[in-house]
XYZ file of C-alpha atoms in Angstrom:
776
model
C -28.549 4.775 -91.990
C -30.909 1.799 -92.338
C -28.333 -0.407 -90.623
C -28.124 1.958 -87.616
C -31.905 2.094 -87.239
C -32.107 -1.714 -87.475
C -29.482 -2.239 -84.769
C -31.149 0.312 -82.502
C -34.468 -1.446 -82.894
C -32.934 -4.803 -81.973
C -31.302 -3.278 -78.850
C -34.579 -1.773 -77.623
C -36.305 -5.093 -78.232
C -33.743 -6.928 -76.081
C -34.029 -4.372 -73.265
C -37.795 -4.611 -73.273
C -37.675 -8.405 -73.346
C -35.273 -8.467 -70.378
C -37.381 -6.073 -68.303
C -40.491 -8.121 -68.940
C -38.840 -11.422 -67.906
C -36.833 -10.102 -64.846
C -38.078 -11.283 -61.365
C -38.583 -8.623 -58.759
C -38.866 -9.236 -54.949
C -42.432 -8.317 -54.045
C -42.318 -9.334 -50.360
C -40.059 -10.833 -47.680
C -41.420 -13.240 -45.073
C -39.629 -14.579 -42.001
C -40.565 -17.861 -40.352
C -39.376 -19.490 -37.124
C -38.828 -16.400 -34.940
C -39.676 -16.824 -31.250
C -37.740 -14.279 -29.204
C -35.556 -12.549 -31.806
C -36.966 -9.341 -33.262
C -37.696 -9.220 -37.004
C -35.409 -6.243 -37.284
C -32.392 -8.469 -36.538
C -33.079 -10.333 -39.844
C -33.716 -7.246 -41.916
C -30.588 -5.578 -40.517
C -28.582 -8.637 -41.561
C -29.607 -8.878 -45.260
C -28.221 -6.369 -47.819
C -31.340 -5.957 -50.009
C -34.945 -4.788 -49.848
C -38.376 -5.226 -51.511
C -38.259 -4.186 -55.188
C -34.693 -5.438 -55.757
C -33.899 -7.784 -58.668
C -33.891 -11.403 -57.464
C -31.256 -12.481 -59.990
C -28.715 -10.159 -58.359
C -29.158 -11.845 -54.960
C -27.026 -14.779 -53.833
C -28.910 -16.930 -51.307
C -25.668 -18.190 -49.774
C -24.744 -14.584 -48.981
C -28.129 -14.138 -47.258
C -27.484 -17.174 -45.070
C -23.983 -15.973 -44.237
C -25.145 -12.503 -43.189
C -27.923 -13.913 -40.953
C -25.528 -16.382 -39.302
C -23.242 -13.489 -38.382
C -25.848 -12.188 -35.934
C -25.069 -15.218 -33.733
C -28.734 -15.787 -32.913
C -29.591 -18.722 -35.190
C -28.765 -22.394 -35.403
C -30.149 -23.040 -38.962
C -31.144 -20.734 -41.845
C -33.004 -21.628 -45.079
C -33.851 -19.324 -48.015
C -36.588 -19.976 -50.662
C -38.454 -17.933 -53.331
C -42.014 -18.413 -54.506
C -44.286 -16.143 -56.586
C -42.241 -13.021 -55.906
C -42.026 -13.698 -52.180
C -38.612 -14.319 -50.568
C -39.080 -16.752 -47.658
C -36.414 -16.889 -44.886
C -36.843 -19.785 -42.431
C -34.725 -19.762 -39.255
C -34.197 -21.908 -36.211
C -33.152 -19.881 -33.194
C -30.381 -20.885 -30.813
C -31.651 -21.656 -27.322
C -31.251 -19.260 -24.397
C -29.450 -20.167 -21.171
C -32.093 -20.412 -18.461
C -29.832 -21.435 -15.580
C -26.218 -22.304 -14.731
C -25.520 -24.655 -11.837
C -22.147 -25.570 -10.338
C -21.674 -28.784 -8.422
C -18.696 -29.904 -6.369
C -16.987 -26.517 -6.004
C -15.798 -25.824 -2.472
C -12.593 -23.851 -3.031
C -13.871 -21.457 -5.685
C -17.101 -19.747 -4.678
C -20.046 -19.893 -7.041
C -20.218 -16.094 -7.361
C -16.574 -15.994 -8.453
C -17.177 -18.769 -10.973
C -20.174 -16.956 -12.446
C -18.126 -13.791 -12.759
C -15.346 -15.703 -14.518
C -17.495 -17.541 -17.076
C -19.254 -14.317 -17.998
C -16.070 -13.394 -19.821
C -16.762 -16.225 -22.312
C -20.390 -15.067 -22.772
C -21.898 -17.668 -20.484
C -24.575 -16.200 -18.263
C -28.279 -16.616 -17.670
C -30.182 -15.002 -20.548
C -27.314 -15.325 -23.040
C -27.590 -17.198 -26.328
C -26.340 -20.741 -25.899
C -23.544 -22.089 -28.075
C -22.530 -25.669 -27.457
C -18.940 -25.028 -28.491
C -18.470 -22.663 -25.553
C -18.791 -25.551 -23.103
C -15.430 -26.992 -24.108
C -13.838 -23.569 -23.617
C -15.499 -23.382 -20.200
C -14.039 -26.742 -19.178
C -10.532 -25.694 -20.240
C -10.686 -22.309 -18.521
C -11.969 -23.710 -15.220
C -9.327 -26.429 -15.310
C -6.630 -23.752 -15.777
C -7.998 -21.829 -12.804
C -7.626 -24.881 -10.581
C -4.194 -25.843 -11.915
C -2.987 -22.313 -11.137
C -3.952 -23.120 -7.533
C -1.863 -26.288 -7.573
C -4.671 -28.765 -8.310
C -3.554 -30.686 -11.375
C -5.913 -33.661 -10.960
C -9.034 -31.540 -11.272
C -11.797 -32.665 -13.635
C -14.462 -30.357 -15.078
C -17.416 -31.626 -17.097
C -20.000 -29.212 -18.487
C -23.298 -30.459 -19.934
C -26.636 -28.964 -20.860
C -30.262 -30.078 -20.610
C -32.928 -28.812 -23.067
C -35.942 -27.085 -21.510
C -39.263 -25.936 -22.870
C -39.606 -22.691 -24.843
C -36.212 -23.192 -26.509
C -34.168 -22.861 -23.314
C -31.329 -24.890 -21.816
C -29.994 -25.528 -18.319
C -26.206 -25.803 -17.948
C -24.744 -28.048 -15.265
C -21.030 -27.860 -14.463
C -19.725 -30.829 -12.477
C -16.390 -30.186 -10.779
C -14.100 -32.608 -9.016
C -11.557 -30.282 -7.437
C -9.145 -33.104 -6.712
C -6.268 -32.684 -4.305
C -3.320 -30.309 -4.108
C -0.300 -31.146 -6.209
C 2.643 -30.352 -3.959
C 6.285 -29.852 -4.801
C 8.194 -32.831 -3.426
C 11.657 -31.792 -4.587
C 13.565 -28.955 -6.284
C 16.965 -29.835 -7.746
C 19.549 -27.401 -9.119
C 22.351 -28.956 -11.173
C 25.632 -27.354 -12.206
C 26.168 -25.039 -9.228
C 29.684 -25.114 -7.771
C 30.153 -21.517 -6.589
C 27.051 -21.413 -4.415
C 25.319 -24.086 -2.358
C 21.856 -25.480 -2.984
C 20.625 -23.701 0.160
C 21.871 -20.348 -1.186
C 19.926 -20.734 -4.423
C 16.843 -22.439 -3.034
C 16.622 -19.744 -0.361
C 15.965 -16.987 -2.916
C 13.212 -18.924 -4.683
C 9.545 -18.347 -3.919
C 8.682 -21.983 -4.626
C 9.727 -24.476 -1.959
C 9.355 -28.160 -1.454
C 6.758 -29.094 1.143
C 7.874 -27.958 4.605
C 6.441 -27.274 8.034
C 5.269 -23.768 7.059
C 3.821 -24.651 3.655
C 0.292 -24.806 5.056
C 0.590 -21.071 5.762
C 2.972 -19.833 3.070
C 1.441 -22.014 0.314
C 4.889 -22.006 -1.254
C 4.813 -25.680 -2.308
C 2.153 -25.089 -4.976
C 3.575 -24.984 -8.457
C 2.652 -22.404 -11.055
C 4.432 -21.615 -14.289
C 4.567 -17.896 -13.524
C 6.137 -18.523 -10.100
C 8.796 -20.787 -11.607
C 9.566 -18.187 -14.289
C 9.974 -15.546 -11.592
C 12.251 -17.835 -9.566
C 14.430 -18.534 -12.592
C 14.834 -14.783 -13.058
C 15.779 -14.485 -9.377
C 18.492 -17.114 -9.783
C 19.745 -15.385 -12.918
C 19.840 -12.001 -11.156
C 21.585 -13.590 -8.170
C 24.516 -14.658 -10.375
C 24.551 -11.565 -12.590
C 24.768 -9.364 -9.490
C 27.825 -11.286 -8.266
C 30.051 -11.032 -11.303
C 28.911 -14.041 -13.349
C 28.368 -12.257 -16.645
C 27.914 -15.404 -18.749
C 25.555 -17.234 -16.420
C 22.922 -19.316 -18.227
C 19.847 -21.367 -17.450
C 20.408 -24.434 -19.607
C 17.088 -26.197 -19.062
C 14.118 -26.496 -16.765
C 12.185 -29.718 -16.305
C 8.922 -30.201 -14.432
C 7.610 -33.724 -13.843
C 4.371 -34.811 -12.174
C 3.758 -38.160 -10.531
C 1.191 -40.502 -12.153
C -1.421 -39.694 -9.491
C -0.720 -35.960 -9.980
C -0.175 -35.433 -6.263
C 3.606 -34.823 -6.373
C 5.715 -32.595 -8.569
C 9.467 -32.358 -9.080
C 11.425 -29.422 -10.505
C 14.905 -29.748 -11.987
C 16.950 -26.705 -13.096
C 20.247 -27.055 -14.989
C 22.578 -24.041 -14.938
C 25.982 -22.943 -16.204
C 27.694 -20.519 -13.825
C 30.573 -19.300 -15.971
C 33.453 -17.134 -14.717
C 33.546 -13.976 -12.629
C 33.994 -10.603 -14.348
C 34.893 -7.168 -13.067
C 34.048 -3.679 -14.243
C 36.878 -1.964 -16.053
C 36.367 1.478 -17.583
C 33.065 3.274 -16.888
C 32.301 6.282 -19.083
C 29.438 8.575 -20.126
C 29.072 9.945 -23.639
C 26.483 11.456 -25.943
C 24.597 14.725 -25.650
C 26.280 16.136 -22.537
C 26.983 19.790 -23.370
C 24.171 21.130 -21.173
C 25.140 19.183 -18.059
C 27.840 19.198 -15.399
C 29.863 16.059 -16.136
C 30.946 15.752 -12.511
C 27.296 15.709 -11.435
C 26.547 13.080 -14.066
C 29.376 10.903 -12.755
C 27.846 11.055 -9.273
C 24.820 9.219 -10.658
C 26.962 6.245 -11.726
C 26.495 3.353 -9.311
C 28.842 0.938 -11.112
C 32.496 1.461 -10.121
C 35.712 0.407 -11.803
C 37.447 -2.746 -10.466
C 34.307 -3.871 -8.670
C 32.628 -7.179 -9.461
C 30.253 -6.948 -12.396
C 26.631 -6.426 -11.342
C 23.707 -6.127 -13.741
C 21.739 -4.464 -10.951
C 24.299 -1.644 -10.758
C 24.133 -1.190 -14.515
C 20.347 -0.896 -14.300
C 20.532 1.460 -11.322
C 23.047 3.659 -13.137
C 20.749 3.843 -16.157
C 17.829 4.771 -13.901
C 19.768 7.389 -11.930
C 21.068 9.044 -15.087
C 17.568 9.088 -16.561
C 16.129 10.631 -13.386
C 18.887 13.243 -13.317
C 18.201 14.257 -16.917
C 14.484 14.272 -16.123
C 15.122 17.018 -13.588
C 16.107 19.287 -16.497
C 13.002 18.678 -18.574
C 14.169 15.659 -20.560
C 11.302 13.339 -19.733
C 12.079 10.868 -22.507
C 15.876 10.758 -22.361
C 17.375 7.456 -23.453
C 20.376 5.961 -21.676
C 21.961 3.129 -23.641
C 24.586 1.102 -21.733
C 27.098 -0.188 -24.294
C 29.301 -3.013 -23.025
C 32.723 -4.194 -24.212
C 33.769 -7.587 -22.825
C 37.429 -8.566 -22.507
C 37.503 -12.349 -22.259
C 41.236 -12.492 -21.493
C 41.113 -10.197 -18.475
C 37.556 -11.213 -17.532
C 36.522 -7.576 -17.446
C 33.698 -5.572 -18.968
C 33.663 -1.851 -19.684
C 30.535 0.240 -20.031
C 29.827 3.429 -21.876
C 26.480 4.972 -20.968
C 25.470 6.759 -24.145
C 23.029 9.621 -23.512
C 20.374 10.724 -25.985
C 18.401 13.528 -24.362
C 15.633 13.931 -26.904
C 13.495 17.055 -26.775
C 13.139 19.142 -23.670
C 9.487 19.076 -22.686
C 7.158 21.026 -20.456
C 3.940 19.953 -18.786
C 0.816 21.104 -20.601
C -1.940 19.733 -18.331
C -2.160 17.814 -15.065
C -5.219 15.567 -15.115
C -6.630 13.865 -12.026
C -8.470 10.592 -12.488
C -10.455 8.616 -9.914
C -11.118 11.354 -7.341
C -14.894 11.148 -7.288
C -15.149 12.486 -3.697
C -11.975 14.492 -3.246
C -11.932 17.899 -4.874
C -9.321 18.598 -7.536
C -7.885 21.470 -5.536
C -7.015 19.115 -2.656
C -4.811 17.093 -5.015
C -3.516 20.032 -7.007
C -2.201 21.860 -3.934
C 0.026 18.858 -3.148
C 1.634 18.894 -6.609
C 5.165 20.198 -6.813
C 5.238 19.829 -10.585
C 3.257 22.677 -12.125
C 1.514 23.138 -15.433
C 3.207 25.275 -18.122
C 6.619 24.613 -16.564
C 9.519 22.379 -17.545
C 9.117 18.749 -16.621
C 11.092 17.854 -13.477
C 11.380 14.196 -12.467
C 12.216 14.996 -8.830
C 9.154 17.232 -8.513
C 6.921 14.565 -10.040
C 8.251 11.987 -7.554
C 7.770 14.414 -4.663
C 4.206 15.134 -5.789
C 3.389 11.424 -5.747
C 4.889 11.075 -2.272
C 2.837 13.988 -0.932
C -0.389 12.585 -2.369
C 0.354 9.197 -0.836
C 1.172 10.809 2.524
C -2.332 12.281 2.700
C -3.664 8.737 3.290
C -6.793 9.629 1.342
C -5.882 7.147 -1.387
C -4.975 3.464 -1.388
C -3.022 3.867 -4.634
C -1.433 6.790 -6.514
C -0.008 6.415 -10.034
C 1.498 9.126 -12.219
C 1.726 8.576 -15.974
C 3.638 10.851 -18.352
C 1.816 10.990 -21.698
C 3.237 12.769 -24.714
C 0.806 15.196 -26.363
C -0.142 13.802 -29.799
C 1.509 15.709 -32.625
C 3.833 17.643 -30.305
C 7.343 16.605 -29.286
C 7.910 19.209 -26.572
C 4.776 18.816 -24.437
C 3.487 16.156 -22.056
C 0.438 15.666 -19.887
C 0.629 14.228 -16.380
C -2.226 11.829 -15.688
C -2.521 11.300 -11.934
C -4.691 8.269 -11.190
C -5.844 7.755 -7.602
C -7.894 5.089 -5.889
C -9.870 6.683 -3.084
C -10.158 4.994 0.270
C -12.728 5.474 3.005
C -11.332 8.297 5.122
C -14.350 8.462 7.397
C -14.197 6.180 10.388
C -16.603 5.272 13.132
C -15.123 3.063 15.824
C -17.004 1.739 18.816
C -15.188 -0.854 20.831
C -12.891 -1.736 23.628
C -9.247 -2.437 24.171
C -6.958 -3.761 26.821
C -3.671 -2.478 28.115
C -1.236 -3.834 30.634
C -1.151 -0.346 32.144
C -4.849 0.617 32.096
C -6.726 -2.678 31.875
C -10.022 -2.538 29.973
C -10.600 0.604 27.909
C -13.742 1.651 26.069
C -13.599 3.912 23.053
C -15.848 5.750 20.643
C -14.289 7.721 17.829
C -15.772 9.422 14.798
C -13.348 11.025 12.378
C -13.326 12.222 8.808
C -9.856 12.936 7.474
C -11.186 14.250 4.169
C -14.362 16.009 5.230
C -16.677 16.579 2.235
C -13.682 16.122 -0.053
C -12.026 19.319 1.235
C -9.011 17.702 2.879
C -10.047 19.062 6.275
C -10.172 16.768 9.309
C -13.002 16.622 11.847
C -12.738 14.236 14.769
C -14.783 13.417 17.854
C -13.240 11.037 20.346
C -14.180 9.418 23.611
C -11.837 6.962 25.326
C -12.175 5.525 28.788
C -9.750 3.634 30.937
C -9.090 3.097 34.589
C -6.314 5.712 34.511
C -7.108 8.106 31.658
C -10.445 9.319 30.337
C -10.512 11.663 27.372
C -13.268 13.484 25.501
C -12.166 15.624 22.584
C -13.393 17.444 19.501
C -10.978 18.786 16.912
C -10.979 20.441 13.512
C -7.937 20.922 11.265
C -7.629 22.766 7.976
C -4.247 21.786 6.462
C -4.442 24.659 3.977
C -5.784 27.565 5.981
C -3.784 29.719 3.570
C -2.794 29.014 -0.017
C 0.831 28.730 1.106
C 0.062 25.607 3.138
C -0.282 27.129 6.612
C -2.550 24.872 8.671
C -4.912 25.841 11.457
C -6.586 23.624 13.997
C -8.968 23.937 16.939
C -9.331 21.529 19.848
C -11.582 21.330 22.873
C -11.190 18.557 25.411
C -11.906 17.083 28.806
C -9.238 14.838 30.403
C -9.460 13.020 33.720
C -6.488 11.174 35.205
C -6.556 8.794 38.184
C -3.172 7.389 39.166
C -4.410 5.098 41.946
C -3.996 2.017 39.739
C -0.542 3.024 38.567
C 1.348 1.137 41.207
C 4.623 2.768 42.045
C 3.461 6.348 41.534
C 1.999 8.675 44.152
C -1.795 8.864 44.100
C -3.439 11.991 42.730
C -6.359 12.865 40.444
C -6.626 15.635 37.868
C -9.750 16.896 36.105
C -8.937 19.091 33.145
C -10.848 20.824 30.421
C -9.837 23.419 27.927
C -9.287 24.354 24.327
C -6.656 25.583 22.000
C -5.733 26.791 18.570
C -2.595 25.851 16.672
C -0.932 26.748 13.386
C 1.564 24.891 11.235
C 3.912 26.534 8.746
C 5.821 24.465 6.159
C 9.402 25.720 6.035
C 10.380 23.254 3.319
C 9.251 19.916 1.949
C 10.432 18.185 5.137
C 10.563 20.939 7.782
C 7.561 22.312 9.662
C 7.060 24.982 12.318
C 4.127 24.592 14.713
C 2.890 27.021 17.334
C -0.262 27.507 19.320
C -1.919 28.447 22.551
C -3.987 26.360 24.958
C -6.153 27.527 27.834
C -6.291 24.715 30.376
C -8.346 24.518 33.578
C -7.214 21.751 35.898
C -8.506 20.746 39.310
C -6.056 18.724 41.380
C -7.583 16.241 43.800
C -5.514 14.556 46.535
C -6.595 11.672 48.757
C -5.616 10.397 52.203
C -3.140 8.061 50.484
C -1.499 10.892 48.581
C 2.117 11.557 49.575
C 2.890 14.385 51.963
C 5.033 15.846 49.190
C 1.950 16.401 47.028
C -0.066 17.822 49.901
C 2.705 20.257 50.708
C 2.695 21.423 47.083
C -1.024 22.174 47.228
C -0.697 24.081 50.449
C 2.308 26.113 49.335
C 1.985 26.651 45.623
C -1.747 26.814 45.222
C -2.751 29.309 47.862
C -3.332 27.301 50.981
C -5.224 24.256 49.834
C -6.918 25.590 46.736
C -5.914 22.919 44.231
C -6.805 24.714 41.039
C -3.931 24.495 38.543
C -5.052 26.619 35.621
C -2.603 27.615 32.913
C -2.316 29.580 29.684
C 0.196 27.582 27.657
C 2.093 28.731 24.597
C 3.599 25.982 22.467
C 6.145 26.072 19.667
C 7.796 23.210 17.833
C 9.917 22.358 14.817
C 9.586 19.023 13.056
C 11.741 17.489 10.334
C 10.288 14.374 8.730
C 12.109 12.463 5.974
C 10.495 9.060 6.631
C 9.382 7.063 3.620
C 6.152 5.958 5.310
C 4.257 7.498 8.202
C 2.652 4.272 9.459
C 5.402 1.707 8.816
C 8.640 3.615 8.193
C 11.685 1.748 6.904
C 13.951 4.639 5.987
C 14.446 8.255 6.983
C 14.378 10.333 10.128
C 11.853 12.147 12.326
C 13.180 14.915 14.559
C 11.055 17.133 16.809
C 11.858 20.043 19.099
C 9.055 21.357 21.308
C 8.811 24.049 23.937
C 5.939 24.934 26.276
C 5.787 28.125 28.291
C 2.956 29.246 30.566
C 2.031 32.905 30.830
C 2.268 34.381 34.365
C -1.411 35.236 34.476
C -2.914 32.085 36.051
C -1.841 29.492 38.644
C 1.048 27.734 36.893
C 4.350 29.276 35.872
C 6.766 26.872 34.219
C 8.458 25.945 30.957
C 9.090 22.547 29.408
C 11.550 21.580 26.655
C 11.556 18.355 24.624
C 13.796 17.038 21.870
C 13.288 13.661 20.225
C 14.517 11.838 17.164
C 13.823 8.575 15.362
C 16.179 7.187 12.723
C 15.273 4.320 10.372
C 17.692 2.477 8.119
C 16.917 -0.576 5.970
C 19.498 -3.328 6.233
C 18.541 -5.072 2.982
C 17.360 -3.925 -0.437
C 13.857 -5.351 0.103
C 13.516 -3.377 3.354
C 12.437 -6.413 5.331
C 15.002 -5.683 8.052
C 14.957 -2.183 9.510
C 17.104 -0.663 12.236
C 15.429 1.973 14.398
C 17.384 4.263 16.705
C 15.355 6.456 19.037
C 16.337 9.111 21.526
C 14.703 11.883 23.532
C 15.689 14.522 26.061
C 13.425 16.565 28.284
C 13.944 19.418 30.690
C 11.410 21.433 32.701
C 11.596 24.118 35.362
C 9.444 26.640 37.176
C 9.933 30.400 37.116
C 8.675 33.374 39.095
C 9.324 31.793 42.486
C 6.603 29.142 42.152
C 7.193 25.421 42.652
C 7.159 23.227 39.581
C 3.834 21.302 39.369
C 4.619 17.664 40.156
C 1.839 16.364 37.881
C 3.681 17.928 34.909
C 6.814 15.914 35.690
C 8.476 13.577 33.217
C 7.875 9.882 33.876
C 9.578 6.855 32.418
C 8.797 3.171 32.049
C 6.331 1.126 30.050
C 5.786 0.033 26.485
C 6.463 3.490 25.031
C 9.757 4.205 26.802
C 11.623 1.493 28.730
C 9.963 -1.883 28.376
C 10.163 -4.385 31.215
C 9.285 -1.745 33.836
C 5.796 -0.703 34.850
C 4.385 2.452 33.290
C 5.814 5.614 34.932
C 7.771 3.600 37.512
C 11.327 4.722 36.654
C 12.816 7.791 38.316
C 13.356 9.348 41.733
C 11.502 7.469 44.467
C 10.051 8.687 47.743
C 8.804 6.500 50.592
C 5.120 7.184 51.282
C 4.406 6.467 54.937
C 0.636 6.708 54.314
C 0.700 3.690 52.009
C 3.905 2.166 53.448
C 5.556 1.798 50.045
C 7.941 3.484 47.668
C 6.510 5.541 44.813
C 7.959 7.380 41.855
C 7.826 11.153 41.909
C 8.885 11.761 38.355
C 11.336 14.520 37.599
C 12.201 17.600 35.611
C 14.900 15.990 33.467
C 14.455 12.887 31.321
C 16.623 10.775 29.020
C 15.363 7.944 26.831
C 17.371 5.874 24.328
C 16.482 2.799 22.323
C 17.859 0.603 19.545
C 15.439 -1.761 17.818
C 15.731 -4.157 14.892
C 12.507 -4.968 13.014
C 12.299 -8.153 10.958
C 9.482 -10.159 9.358
C 7.657 -12.896 11.223
C 8.548 -16.285 9.693
C 5.626 -17.550 7.651
C 3.893 -14.151 7.428
C 4.123 -12.408 4.057
C 2.496 -9.099 5.012
C 5.496 -7.217 6.350
C 3.420 -4.030 6.653
C 0.950 -5.477 9.147
C 3.126 -7.852 11.217
C 6.665 -7.266 12.449
C 8.939 -8.788 15.039
C 11.648 -6.813 16.787
C 14.494 -7.186 19.217
C 15.423 -4.151 21.274
C 17.572 -2.546 23.940
C 15.962 0.284 25.937
C 17.501 2.782 28.333
C 15.915 5.624 30.232
C 15.939 7.701 33.356
C 14.220 10.612 35.072
C 16.008 12.974 37.432
C 14.982 15.740 39.841
C 16.722 18.658 41.507
C 14.007 19.177 44.143
C 16.018 20.126 47.219
C 13.249 19.194 49.653
C 13.373 15.650 48.302
C 17.111 15.195 47.985
C 17.588 16.227 51.612
C 15.261 13.482 52.831
C 16.612 10.131 54.004
C 13.486 8.552 52.537
C 14.449 9.567 49.020
C 16.293 7.694 46.249
C 17.651 9.711 43.372
C 16.874 8.765 39.825
C 19.159 6.388 37.939
C 19.288 5.089 34.399
C 17.476 1.804 33.846
C 18.149 -0.673 31.044
C 16.291 -3.584 29.481
C 16.338 -5.848 26.438
C 13.796 -8.140 24.849
C 11.545 -9.081 21.945
C 8.507 -7.266 20.559
C 5.636 -7.890 18.165
C 3.857 -5.158 16.200
C 0.492 -5.767 14.534
C -1.559 -3.080 12.786
C -4.830 -4.874 13.457
C -8.294 -3.801 12.242
C -9.067 -2.919 15.869
C -6.086 -0.636 16.283
C -2.343 -1.078 16.731
C -1.275 -3.947 18.960
C 2.141 -4.128 20.577
C 3.452 -7.020 22.634
C 6.816 -7.080 24.360
C 8.722 -9.480 26.533
C 11.577 -7.639 28.219
C 14.202 -8.427 30.815
C 15.353 -5.537 33.068
C 19.131 -5.377 33.348
C 19.786 -3.295 36.493
C 16.543 -3.184 38.483
C 16.605 -3.062 42.282
C 14.181 -3.867 45.082
C 12.284 -0.568 44.770
C 11.632 -0.967 41.026
C 8.378 -2.387 39.750
C 9.123 -4.889 37.033
C 6.635 -5.993 34.372
C 8.313 -8.349 31.903
C 5.297 -8.955 29.641
C 3.491 -5.864 28.391
C 0.838 -5.355 25.779
C -1.638 -2.798 24.554
C -4.484 -2.751 22.084
C -6.995 -0.088 21.174
C -4.673 2.870 21.604
C -1.650 4.213 19.785
C 1.849 3.479 20.913
């Protein structure tokens, strides 16, 4: 017992002695702060007043304070219960100045260096300057300037600030002087060099900029060469080596590519296996692009994999896996493929989320979707939904992402990301046309009014022949089923005096109408409407006797009012891949107009037209367009057909090389002592045109060249004309030539140089034609 009490006494004595001798932090003082708040220090140290000093490691204090990134030096001391932290702050960047930069703008440079925490007001770290020099040098080398030099330095300023000066010598362009391909025996150098983006310096390099080396461009070109061979049967093709050498002055660069072509292979057996019980095997086989006994093509293998995946996606298998398994026979130089199908889980769409539509209402996007929520995923419906959203032209980009719902294997969300474009447009300007001369225009339109998808447009266009004032409103979803409704009011004046080759007359029209559109399917549409038109017909002393006789006979003895109540109906089928610049698909339209026998005019008019587009290469740079139209019109009820409603032919929209409206039956006007075109009640127009890119111009959507053959004619069965010896019946006219299309910021521009094939002395030829500021 005495021993226990003795030991306990000794233990209490030691504890008391330790507590008496232990040092406690009574205060913490910070020295050297100028701009940094005291809180930054206290937030960085893991202790507080009253803590035991012996448990604190000063090196840990320094390390924690350095982590804040605000200080250059840190010292820690202890005196009389006070912990003293002395710091030296890093300077702040007061200014950044670039010198010698002409190619890269200063604003772009400032934006770029901000990514490495270099901007005015940031904490300065000297080590960042070397990173800045390397990054700027890489930016210039990516532009083909390998002899660039970048030197960054700083100058201390008062109040612990620095000024950064970046001196840049942009150097000169390093151009590709030669590209050599070694080992090719099956294809020529021109064949292989022609598919590469990089070229040696040539006459168009100043525009194409294709003689400027970059590693990414060379990598892409190597893949193009590899694909070129793999798509032509060379299964074992290899790129052996690639060498890039730069001249000592860094102004010239040479590229050398060594290849091994190998032997040609053919497809042998093509099969499909795996989880196929749910599907029609014959339908699956239709998706196979690769065919037995054809030359091996990696592109066809990829396309087959894609087509099979899309087909399975139509049945709800959004994440089906198609694994092409190859078996190479070296003796026969053949390769067989088995496309092994793993369907995975069948999934349905939980939610459709729209991202990026800050102005456009969700309902405008949702009504275009053909894939619905709470229904099985369908790849074809997703693709169609994306196409319909793009066709609205409200968005510059539309992307659809299929995201699996976390924790669930049978549900996905569709995230539809859109980039909105400005759909409102105000245009005030002028244009020129070979038919109408100078034209003024003022147009205000909003294709997505207040984000509703409705279109409101006000237009004024003036020319020497046509003047138009119009106001229109269209609701594309007047009903939930997609029936559209539109209203239009207008004023149109037409003066044909400057249309040489056509009889002189003037019309002054105003009116309004309502129209409806009914979608019959995804590509078929029915349109119908009614228009009340009031037209005053004005003839002059130079007007043909034929026109004067019409006024006197048909319009009640000289009263030239030509009012009409018109009913219109039309069917349109549109499978084009792009509305503005189509490269594939077809547009077919049938239209009929019939006037009610309640006003001055009693006639009907029928039109049928079709445009067919077919790409001639996989990149759709070359497109064949076939166009045709037929028209027929006739009066009823014993009235004469109004001549100003006739069909006319000629000009940049129909048969190029002939003046606008100059083709057709001709009548000799004794008042003006010249032949003029009367137009007719039957028309035929045919055209074949090949679009191809302009050499040296990369934007195939904005600029296109074409070569064409046009044919067209207008015919009349007017007995009073055909009986006259001063009448020539209508005949088909033909022409061929070259055209240029440019979707300019000022409106579409079309130029054509055409040569008439069978014109005669009464035809009015116009070989060069152009138009800008109006649609063609």
